């Protein structure tokens, strides 16, 4: 990684939250969470990362320090005086999979209207984290001619704000979603048909995450099947999807390419980052993650698919 | 494929059946089925294949002709005078997956006691199809010093004849099973832990099939993750597992090697053969399959995993 060539920064808009988690491995209260937190810490291994999000006055200084310790730029983080931070409480069952939401307090997130600081409006790499698709659209309105826009979403928006989601999807380049979401959005059970239907909605590139089965990359130049990292123990899968996206976007921003070959490596990098995210509660493992550890696991992942 | 070097024959012991099938794509009555039928037709693309099985006098001559048309050697097929052939009736739901068994008539299969013809007892490559593990053991007793013994089984035997299954597993080299079976047999949910537990029961090599997610190969020299063939339409998944095994064993017998690299290619070949099996009812697609078609699809499968 050549320090003499400046790397394009990545702009992320999403949530910064306080998560309370119960998993078969234990529990944690009010720990650092949110899509923008996971994404920015992961992406900052590869590129300068700029966060647009909102928190309340209750947000612990220590968590801000955690993010800044990884070089994350928080100039776009609004802190609402007297406000309370977005809180989520969730529980994972014996086999992990999707979390059961026990409680959601939107708090300051309820009236979040992302404002991109003027100096960031020329962002080349933009990640629209899982927020209301109308807000994702308003972020796009504020950014001038980005090189690559990636989007994440969830079942809640697919079902509840389909029209707004379709509108913003028509404006993005890369859509990262899981298999269940792809089926829900497309109405197709077959993952190949689902991916084609999703591509037809606008995104030139679609990545379908399949959890312990890996990920499929659909690019105009072909399809790539990435295996999952052989994880023997999962501690907390919260944020794995955002961390996956951070590896993809981090790799692309650093390479400053979006061809099929670069995207394949980006998917492998996202896979590796997501595996680390699952190995600790909250961002514990990510906050100490080194480039050397990523490289080592990438080599191990690639060895799984070497014929 | 060099015609001047004789290829080791493969011996298969299993069922030859009359299947009645209902799938979302249609239905068929009393069509050719059974593990030994699927396996022998698949394997005969690669190596001479010898079948030990039993049918009744009602077994249609046309089906014997189908098998013989692919060069399958039926000298070990017992035809019981006045007997009725094993019959199975099954239904697949909208998303395929495991079949629902509607009816099983064991008929002549109830008293099947496999007898290996003397001229086949020196078999180097032996496939023990999904039958009672006690019978699988008795087959092994009759074979002298095989080079590679592979075994298939099902939930029914894992639950109902666990002791006999463990006894025969300690004598085989290669065990091919699906993810659900691996979890049931090992008591481990994590597929990597399950595979290790299964390897500890005896088989040096374990292949775990994951349906539309591909297959994992566990070999003493490492792990290999094969993607699935991107199938857009499934007609009938009956026999896909036996056909997968036929590609694996066919490739190994032809190569006359069982090292990690050869096993990887064998798994890819099995994956490709299984995909063809799903494209028609019964053995329809397999009976017309050519080596060129297999090679073409293998290249397509490998392109999915090329970084």
XYZ file of C-alpha atoms in Angstrom:
614
model
C 0.000 0.000 0.000
C 1.775 3.004 -1.410
C 1.686 6.015 0.889
C 2.838 8.409 -1.835
C -0.337 8.143 -3.908
C -3.274 9.892 -2.240
C -6.263 7.553 -1.869
C -9.755 8.755 -2.682
C -11.768 9.350 0.464
C -15.026 7.481 1.009
C -18.119 9.271 2.213
C -20.610 7.272 4.251
C -24.068 8.299 5.380
C -25.746 6.049 7.916
C -26.476 5.505 11.560
C -24.302 5.844 14.637
C -26.039 3.987 17.429
C -25.916 2.518 20.887
C -26.584 -1.214 20.625
C -27.603 -3.612 23.355
C -26.892 -7.134 22.235
C -27.639 -10.653 23.387
C -25.938 -13.494 21.542
C -25.161 -17.114 22.479
C -21.686 -15.794 23.364
C -22.867 -13.218 25.941
C -24.399 -9.760 26.126
C -23.435 -6.077 26.009
C -25.292 -2.896 26.862
C -25.178 0.408 24.992
C -22.082 -0.445 22.989
C -20.926 1.354 19.861
C -23.040 0.392 16.845
C -24.749 1.662 13.710
C -24.072 1.181 10.019
C -21.815 4.240 9.695
C -19.708 3.144 12.682
C -19.016 -0.353 11.337
C -18.544 0.940 7.817
C -16.202 3.787 8.686
C -13.941 1.719 10.924
C -13.672 -1.006 8.283
C -13.154 1.385 5.363
C -10.559 3.455 7.212
C -8.142 0.518 6.870
C -8.063 1.335 3.154
C -8.983 4.979 2.622
C -9.768 8.199 4.468
C -13.386 7.878 5.570
C -15.880 10.678 6.166
C -19.035 10.155 8.203
C -22.351 11.965 7.926
C -24.621 10.871 10.785
C -26.332 12.116 13.930
C -26.037 11.341 17.638
C -27.383 12.816 20.863
C -25.611 14.568 23.663
C -25.586 11.230 25.526
C -23.187 9.687 23.027
C -20.041 8.668 24.934
C -16.885 10.617 24.204
C -14.981 7.320 24.384
C -16.832 6.057 21.301
C -15.978 9.207 19.366
C -12.397 8.622 20.395
C -12.587 5.005 19.146
C -13.720 6.185 15.727
C -11.133 8.997 15.566
C -8.396 6.579 16.661
C -8.888 4.832 13.303
C -8.661 8.115 11.428
C -12.393 8.410 10.778
C -13.347 11.976 9.920
C -16.336 13.042 12.047
C -16.757 16.600 10.759
C -20.141 15.525 9.356
C -21.397 14.005 12.616
C -24.145 16.170 14.081
C -24.404 16.121 17.860
C -27.886 17.282 18.862
C -27.816 19.263 22.123
C -30.084 17.598 24.663
C -30.842 14.781 22.216
C -30.635 11.036 22.782
C -28.746 8.744 20.428
C -30.512 6.083 18.320
C -30.672 2.878 20.370
C -31.264 -0.687 19.249
C -31.667 -3.806 21.355
C -31.438 -7.185 19.641
C -31.044 -10.858 20.343
C -29.517 -13.672 18.273
C -30.681 -17.262 18.711
C -28.597 -20.401 18.922
C -27.819 -20.502 15.194
C -27.391 -16.732 14.800
C -28.997 -15.731 11.490
C -31.169 -12.603 11.611
C -31.433 -10.822 14.931
C -34.704 -10.514 16.756
C -35.291 -6.809 17.452
C -36.326 -6.338 21.068
C -36.464 -2.546 21.081
C -35.772 0.371 18.753
C -35.577 3.962 19.977
C -35.116 6.268 16.987
C -34.496 9.337 19.186
C -32.422 11.924 17.239
C -32.472 9.618 14.214
C -36.208 10.238 13.787
C -35.635 13.697 12.341
C -32.273 13.019 10.731
C -31.840 14.927 7.495
C -28.341 14.269 6.221
C -26.393 17.412 5.359
C -23.224 16.834 3.369
C -20.577 19.385 4.380
C -19.666 21.541 1.362
C -16.062 20.305 1.325
C -17.298 16.692 0.900
C -19.748 17.235 -1.949
C -17.223 16.223 -4.570
C -16.952 12.726 -3.001
C -15.967 10.118 -5.596
C -16.865 7.083 -3.460
C -20.167 7.228 -1.628
C -21.790 4.598 0.562
C -25.458 5.039 1.363
C -25.924 2.986 4.518
C -29.192 1.391 5.525
C -31.472 4.388 6.162
C -34.799 5.543 4.719
C -34.437 5.453 0.911
C -35.886 8.969 0.728
C -32.935 10.194 2.792
C -30.569 8.192 0.605
C -32.013 10.074 -2.362
C -31.524 13.428 -0.629
C -27.880 12.567 -0.022
C -27.442 11.830 -3.708
C -28.950 15.227 -4.525
C -26.133 16.880 -2.558
C -23.198 15.032 -4.100
C -21.706 16.212 -7.385
C -20.866 13.578 -9.952
C -19.650 10.718 -7.741
C -17.561 8.015 -9.362
C -19.222 5.125 -7.527
C -22.358 5.098 -5.377
C -23.115 1.984 -3.336
C -26.296 1.319 -1.397
C -27.422 -0.957 1.409
C -31.003 -1.432 2.562
C -33.178 -3.847 4.551
C -36.484 -5.720 4.414
C -38.194 -2.884 6.279
C -37.607 -0.448 3.404
C -38.194 -3.037 0.662
C -41.641 -3.683 2.076
C -42.512 -0.263 3.455
C -40.900 2.239 1.049
C -40.635 0.313 -2.155
C -41.328 3.241 -4.451
C -38.658 5.450 -2.838
C -36.229 2.541 -2.834
C -36.765 1.902 -6.545
C -36.245 5.604 -7.220
C -32.886 5.688 -5.449
C -31.800 2.304 -6.864
C -32.097 3.733 -10.358
C -29.351 6.192 -9.375
C -26.787 3.871 -7.794
C -23.942 1.826 -9.293
C -23.489 -0.912 -6.728
C -26.186 -2.556 -4.629
C -25.194 -4.862 -1.784
C -27.993 -6.989 -0.307
C -28.552 -10.397 1.166
C -30.290 -13.339 -0.453
C -33.535 -12.909 1.481
C -33.687 -9.232 0.524
C -32.958 -10.068 -3.122
C -35.853 -12.541 -3.169
C -38.187 -10.121 -1.442
C -37.313 -7.254 -3.762
C -37.411 -9.262 -6.999
C -40.124 -11.797 -6.247
C -37.768 -14.440 -7.661
C -36.692 -17.424 -5.538
C -33.828 -18.376 -7.887
C -30.844 -16.236 -6.919
C -29.654 -15.783 -10.512
C -33.056 -14.592 -11.671
C -33.323 -12.397 -8.563
C -29.976 -10.755 -9.296
C -30.923 -10.028 -12.893
C -34.209 -8.500 -11.786
C -32.359 -6.298 -9.288
C -29.797 -5.256 -11.898
C -32.678 -4.262 -14.162
C -33.739 -1.743 -11.473
C -30.583 0.244 -12.106
C -27.434 -0.920 -10.294
C -24.798 -2.031 -12.792
C -23.219 -4.217 -10.129
C -25.100 -6.332 -7.580
C -23.539 -8.272 -4.723
C -25.727 -10.863 -3.009
C -24.519 -11.913 0.436
C -25.290 -15.496 1.480
C -23.899 -15.572 5.021
C -21.940 -18.753 5.725
C -22.232 -19.681 2.022
C -20.294 -16.684 0.735
C -21.358 -14.062 -1.782
C -22.209 -13.754 -5.456
C -21.014 -10.818 -7.530
C -23.054 -9.882 -10.606
C -21.141 -7.571 -12.911
C -21.839 -6.728 -16.549
C -18.735 -8.785 -17.411
C -19.762 -11.914 -15.517
C -20.575 -13.655 -12.265
C -18.162 -14.450 -9.452
C -18.807 -16.799 -6.525
C -16.843 -16.029 -3.363
C -16.780 -18.583 -0.554
C -17.205 -17.521 3.068
C -14.320 -17.449 5.518
C -14.403 -20.727 7.495
C -15.453 -19.273 10.841
C -15.583 -21.781 13.667
C -16.978 -19.427 16.327
C -19.232 -16.409 15.963
C -19.497 -13.960 18.832
C -21.731 -11.212 17.406
C -22.791 -10.833 13.761
C -24.099 -7.277 14.261
C -22.661 -4.974 11.623
C -21.295 -7.805 9.459
C -23.156 -6.479 6.423
C -21.866 -2.902 6.880
C -18.378 -4.220 7.459
C -18.633 -6.341 4.305
C -19.567 -3.178 2.402
C -16.641 -1.328 3.988
C -14.177 -3.886 2.630
C -15.727 -3.710 -0.819
C -15.735 0.085 -0.931
C -12.361 0.407 0.755
C -10.766 -1.860 -1.803
C -12.437 -0.055 -4.737
C -11.523 3.420 -3.492
C -7.910 2.400 -2.949
C -7.704 0.718 -6.381
C -9.727 3.539 -7.976
C -11.101 0.968 -10.414
C -14.487 -0.738 -10.753
C -13.770 -3.358 -13.394
C -14.810 -7.004 -12.898
C -11.414 -8.148 -11.704
C -11.128 -5.359 -9.100
C -14.676 -6.009 -7.928
C -13.875 -9.697 -7.388
C -11.011 -8.759 -5.085
C -13.210 -6.179 -3.403
C -15.811 -8.877 -2.635
C -13.133 -11.128 -1.146
C -11.900 -8.218 0.962
C -15.430 -7.490 2.160
C -15.859 -11.158 3.033
C -12.703 -11.110 5.120
C -13.612 -7.903 6.934
C -17.086 -9.209 7.755
C -15.576 -12.358 9.242
C -13.515 -10.273 11.656
C -16.568 -8.223 12.613
C -18.306 -11.429 13.790
C -15.437 -12.406 16.067
C -16.101 -9.807 18.731
C -18.964 -7.833 20.231
C -19.659 -4.419 18.758
C -16.570 -3.084 16.939
C -14.137 -4.693 19.364
C -12.315 -6.816 16.805
C -12.433 -4.217 14.029
C -10.902 -1.490 16.159
C -7.704 -3.502 16.569
C -7.653 -4.989 13.062
C -4.460 -4.579 11.022
C -3.825 -4.664 7.314
C -1.502 -7.629 7.828
C -4.309 -9.611 9.460
C -6.591 -8.817 6.543
C -3.941 -9.896 4.033
C -3.301 -13.149 5.867
C -6.971 -14.075 5.955
C -7.426 -13.040 2.320
C -4.715 -15.508 1.342
C -6.478 -18.210 3.350
C -9.806 -17.402 1.688
C -8.270 -17.517 -1.770
C -6.659 -20.877 -1.028
C -10.176 -22.314 -0.504
C -11.036 -21.599 -4.118
C -7.754 -22.520 -5.787
C -8.314 -25.447 -8.148
C -9.331 -38.794 -22.787
C -6.814 -41.303 -24.023
C -8.367 -44.504 -25.345
C -5.074 -46.393 -25.296
C -4.747 -46.463 -21.483
C -7.299 -48.802 -19.907
C -9.353 -47.025 -17.236
C -10.038 -48.696 -13.895
C -13.606 -49.894 -13.701
C -15.886 -48.663 -10.929
C -18.062 -51.041 -8.969
C -21.324 -49.667 -7.560
C -23.712 -51.362 -5.180
C -27.066 -49.674 -4.686
C -30.673 -49.605 -5.731
C -32.314 -49.876 -9.121
C -35.834 -48.629 -8.744
C -39.035 -47.515 -10.363
C -39.742 -43.947 -9.275
C -42.978 -42.013 -9.445
C -42.248 -38.330 -9.179
C -44.162 -35.099 -8.729
C -42.244 -31.856 -9.064
C -43.293 -28.273 -9.824
C -42.254 -29.083 -13.423
C -44.615 -32.068 -13.862
C -44.924 -35.731 -12.954
C -43.787 -39.170 -14.107
C -44.873 -42.671 -13.187
C -42.653 -45.708 -12.728
C -39.636 -44.179 -14.409
C -36.064 -45.449 -14.104
C -34.544 -44.559 -10.732
C -32.381 -45.781 -7.879
C -28.921 -44.834 -6.675
C -27.117 -47.433 -8.794
C -28.935 -46.301 -11.944
C -28.017 -42.639 -11.565
C -24.508 -43.473 -10.434
C -23.735 -45.956 -13.184
C -25.011 -43.786 -16.012
C -22.992 -40.819 -14.711
C -19.825 -42.787 -14.027
C -19.934 -44.578 -17.377
C -19.013 -41.277 -19.048
C -15.583 -41.689 -17.433
C -14.938 -45.372 -16.709
C -16.402 -48.837 -17.234
C -19.065 -49.229 -14.566
C -20.269 -52.435 -12.953
C -23.583 -52.629 -11.107
C -24.566 -54.931 -8.255
C -28.271 -54.516 -7.501
C -31.598 -56.308 -7.641
C -34.841 -55.855 -9.592
C -38.027 -57.852 -10.070
C -39.389 -59.527 -13.139
C -41.549 -56.448 -13.722
C -38.502 -54.295 -14.470
C -38.914 -52.974 -18.016
C -36.517 -54.299 -20.622
C -36.354 -50.780 -22.047
C -34.685 -49.537 -18.834
C -32.092 -52.300 -18.976
C -31.468 -51.236 -22.552
C -31.053 -47.591 -21.426
C -28.379 -48.602 -18.920
C -26.611 -50.910 -21.386
C -26.707 -48.205 -24.057
C -24.275 -46.244 -21.854
C -21.983 -49.248 -21.505
C -23.078 -50.079 -17.950
C -22.185 -53.676 -17.068
C -25.246 -55.395 -15.571
C -23.727 -58.847 -14.932
C -24.213 -58.206 -11.213
C -27.879 -57.221 -11.502
C -30.076 -59.942 -10.025
C -33.518 -60.318 -11.602
C -35.791 -62.128 -9.144
C -38.295 -64.350 -10.937
C -41.832 -63.341 -10.021
C -40.479 -60.469 -7.907
C -41.492 -56.818 -7.992
C -38.942 -54.027 -8.280
C -38.329 -51.501 -5.465
C -40.710 -48.596 -5.975
C -40.571 -45.076 -4.587
C -43.093 -42.279 -4.916
C -42.057 -38.777 -3.971
C -43.085 -35.166 -4.295
C -41.051 -31.953 -4.366
C -42.567 -28.680 -3.222
C -42.296 -25.277 -4.831
C -38.713 -24.682 -3.722
C -37.518 -28.268 -4.279
C -35.186 -29.190 -1.393
C -35.795 -32.613 0.145
C -38.535 -34.727 -1.377
C -41.571 -35.762 0.599
C -41.825 -39.552 0.392
C -45.391 -40.531 -0.466
C -44.851 -44.280 -0.725
C -42.033 -46.808 -0.518
C -42.420 -50.415 -1.631
C -39.227 -52.306 -0.849
C -40.360 -55.416 -2.726
C -37.298 -57.446 -3.862
C -35.051 -54.906 -2.159
C -36.310 -56.072 1.250
C -34.218 -59.232 1.076
C -31.376 -57.857 -1.023
C -28.054 -59.344 -0.045
C -25.436 -58.004 -2.429
C -23.272 -60.687 -4.037
C -20.201 -59.410 -5.802
C -19.461 -61.564 -8.857
C -16.042 -63.248 -8.425
C -14.585 -61.441 -11.438
C -15.362 -58.054 -9.786
C -13.895 -58.707 -6.345
C -10.609 -57.067 -7.222
C -12.410 -53.730 -7.855
C -10.115 -50.751 -7.229
C -12.879 -48.123 -7.157
C -15.970 -48.993 -5.148
C -19.049 -46.884 -4.507
C -21.352 -47.992 -1.728
C -24.673 -46.370 -2.637
C -27.304 -45.431 -0.078
C -28.406 -48.810 1.304
C -28.468 -50.366 4.790
C -24.985 -49.828 6.287
C -24.929 -53.505 7.289
C -25.186 -54.430 3.622
C -22.521 -51.854 2.772
C -20.298 -53.657 5.264
C -21.028 -57.023 3.689
C -20.052 -55.652 0.293
C -16.736 -54.498 1.724
C -16.163 -58.006 3.101
C -16.320 -59.357 -0.440
C -13.932 -56.904 -2.086
C -10.189 -57.500 -1.962
C -7.977 -54.529 -1.226
C -9.812 -51.728 -3.041
C -7.881 -48.576 -3.839
C -10.720 -46.185 -2.948
C -14.025 -46.892 -1.241
C -16.663 -44.163 -1.238
C -19.926 -44.229 0.672
C -23.267 -42.454 0.541
C -25.987 -42.682 3.176
C -29.106 -40.860 4.363
C -30.810 -39.539 7.515
C -32.762 -42.790 7.854
C -29.582 -44.816 8.477
C -27.868 -42.110 10.539
C -30.783 -42.168 12.937
C -31.843 -45.804 12.705
C -28.605 -47.756 12.202
C -25.985 -45.516 13.665
C -23.811 -48.277 15.062
C -23.644 -50.168 11.757
C -23.013 -46.916 9.927
C -20.110 -46.002 12.211
C -18.678 -49.487 11.711
C -18.683 -49.185 7.939
C -17.506 -45.551 7.995
C -14.339 -46.663 9.774
C -13.553 -48.715 6.658
C -14.139 -46.157 3.896
C -11.851 -43.548 2.317
C -14.342 -41.035 0.972
C -17.672 -40.077 2.499
C -20.087 -37.934 0.520
C -22.999 -36.456 2.467
C -25.098 -33.342 2.597
C -24.973 -30.577 5.161
C -28.067 -31.733 7.046
C -26.696 -35.264 7.284
C -23.311 -33.980 8.461
C -25.000 -32.001 11.244
C -27.181 -34.944 12.243
C -24.285 -37.383 12.294
C -21.836 -35.106 14.120
C -24.133 -33.129 16.378
C -22.250 -30.010 15.240
C -24.096 -27.121 13.617
C -20.906 -25.486 12.297
C -20.050 -27.177 9.005
C -16.279 -27.086 9.640
C -16.629 -28.703 13.040
C -19.106 -31.213 11.599
C -16.680 -32.196 8.848
C -13.846 -32.706 11.305
C -16.056 -34.865 13.512
C -17.041 -36.961 10.497
C -13.413 -37.320 9.374
C -12.579 -38.541 12.889
C -15.007 -41.449 12.293
C -12.696 -42.820 9.617
C -13.016 -41.342 6.137
C -9.818 -39.580 5.113
C -11.780 -37.424 2.695
C -15.216 -35.913 3.328
C -17.325 -34.029 0.805
C -20.231 -32.004 2.156
C -22.863 -31.116 -0.428
C -24.729 -27.837 0.092
C -27.203 -27.884 -2.788
C -27.460 -24.516 -4.516
C -24.505 -23.281 -2.429
C -22.006 -25.789 -3.820
C -19.849 -28.281 -1.936
C -16.964 -28.356 0.522
C -14.125 -30.835 0.187
C -12.211 -31.772 3.325
C -8.946 -33.516 2.523
C -5.926 -34.086 4.773
C -4.098 -31.487 2.658
C -6.749 -28.774 2.977
C -10.250 -27.518 2.333
C -11.727 -26.608 -1.046
C -14.974 -24.710 -1.634
C -16.719 -25.438 -4.932
C -19.565 -23.199 -6.064
C -22.751 -24.681 -7.527
C -23.570 -24.501 -11.207
C -25.880 -21.501 -11.745
C -29.044 -23.438 -12.580
C -31.981 -21.278 -13.554
C -34.564 -24.054 -13.829
C -34.780 -27.356 -11.981
C -37.016 -30.101 -13.358
C -36.325 -33.010 -10.997
C -33.567 -33.195 -8.375
C -34.024 -36.945 -7.816
C -30.677 -38.723 -8.061
C -28.620 -35.510 -7.959
C -26.599 -36.831 -5.013
C -25.827 -40.156 -6.698
C -24.966 -38.349 -9.890
C -22.661 -36.002 -7.969
C -20.908 -39.069 -6.574
C -20.652 -40.562 -10.056
C -18.777 -37.534 -11.325
C -16.430 -37.603 -8.346
C -15.698 -41.323 -8.646
C -15.596 -41.264 -12.437
C -13.003 -38.514 -12.386
C -10.893 -40.262 -9.724
C -11.000 -43.654 -11.450
C -9.990 -42.119 -14.757
C -7.174 -40.098 -13.153
C -6.223 -43.046 -10.905
C -5.164 -40.495 -8.282
C -6.690 -39.352 -4.995
C -4.476 -36.399 -4.117
C -5.971 -33.032 -3.077
C -5.648 -31.474 -6.516
C -7.343 -34.423 -8.255
C -10.083 -34.472 -5.649
C -10.814 -30.781 -6.244
C -11.365 -31.455 -9.939
C -13.417 -34.507 -9.061
C -15.717 -32.373 -6.894
C -16.176 -29.866 -9.712
C -16.973 -32.733 -12.089
C -19.505 -34.141 -9.635
C -21.052 -30.690 -9.304
C -21.449 -30.423 -13.057
C -22.921 -33.909 -13.447
C -25.436 -33.276 -10.670
C -26.561 -30.091 -12.379
C -27.398 -32.026 -15.550
C -29.301 -34.636 -13.518
C -31.631 -31.888 -12.248
C -32.474 -30.672 -15.739
C -34.701 -33.616 -16.686
C -36.999 -36.161 -15.079
C -35.459 -39.474 -14.118
C -32.236 -40.099 -16.081
C -33.513 -38.347 -19.206
C -30.806 -35.732 -19.365
C -27.987 -38.027 -18.212
C -28.715 -40.662 -20.847
C -27.944 -38.194 -23.620
C -25.104 -36.383 -21.865
C -21.795 -36.055 -23.742
C -18.263 -35.519 -22.521
C -18.145 -32.282 -24.512
C -21.180 -30.956 -22.628
C -19.532 -31.824 -19.322
C -16.306 -30.070 -20.336
C -18.159 -26.962 -21.468
C -20.048 -26.661 -18.198
C -16.918 -27.386 -16.167
C -15.224 -24.434 -17.835
C -18.230 -22.271 -16.971
C -18.155 -23.438 -13.358
C -14.452 -22.730 -13.050
C -14.920 -19.240 -14.470
C -17.215 -18.474 -11.501
C -14.323 -18.952 -9.097
C -11.557 -17.348 -11.098
C -10.196 -14.325 -9.198
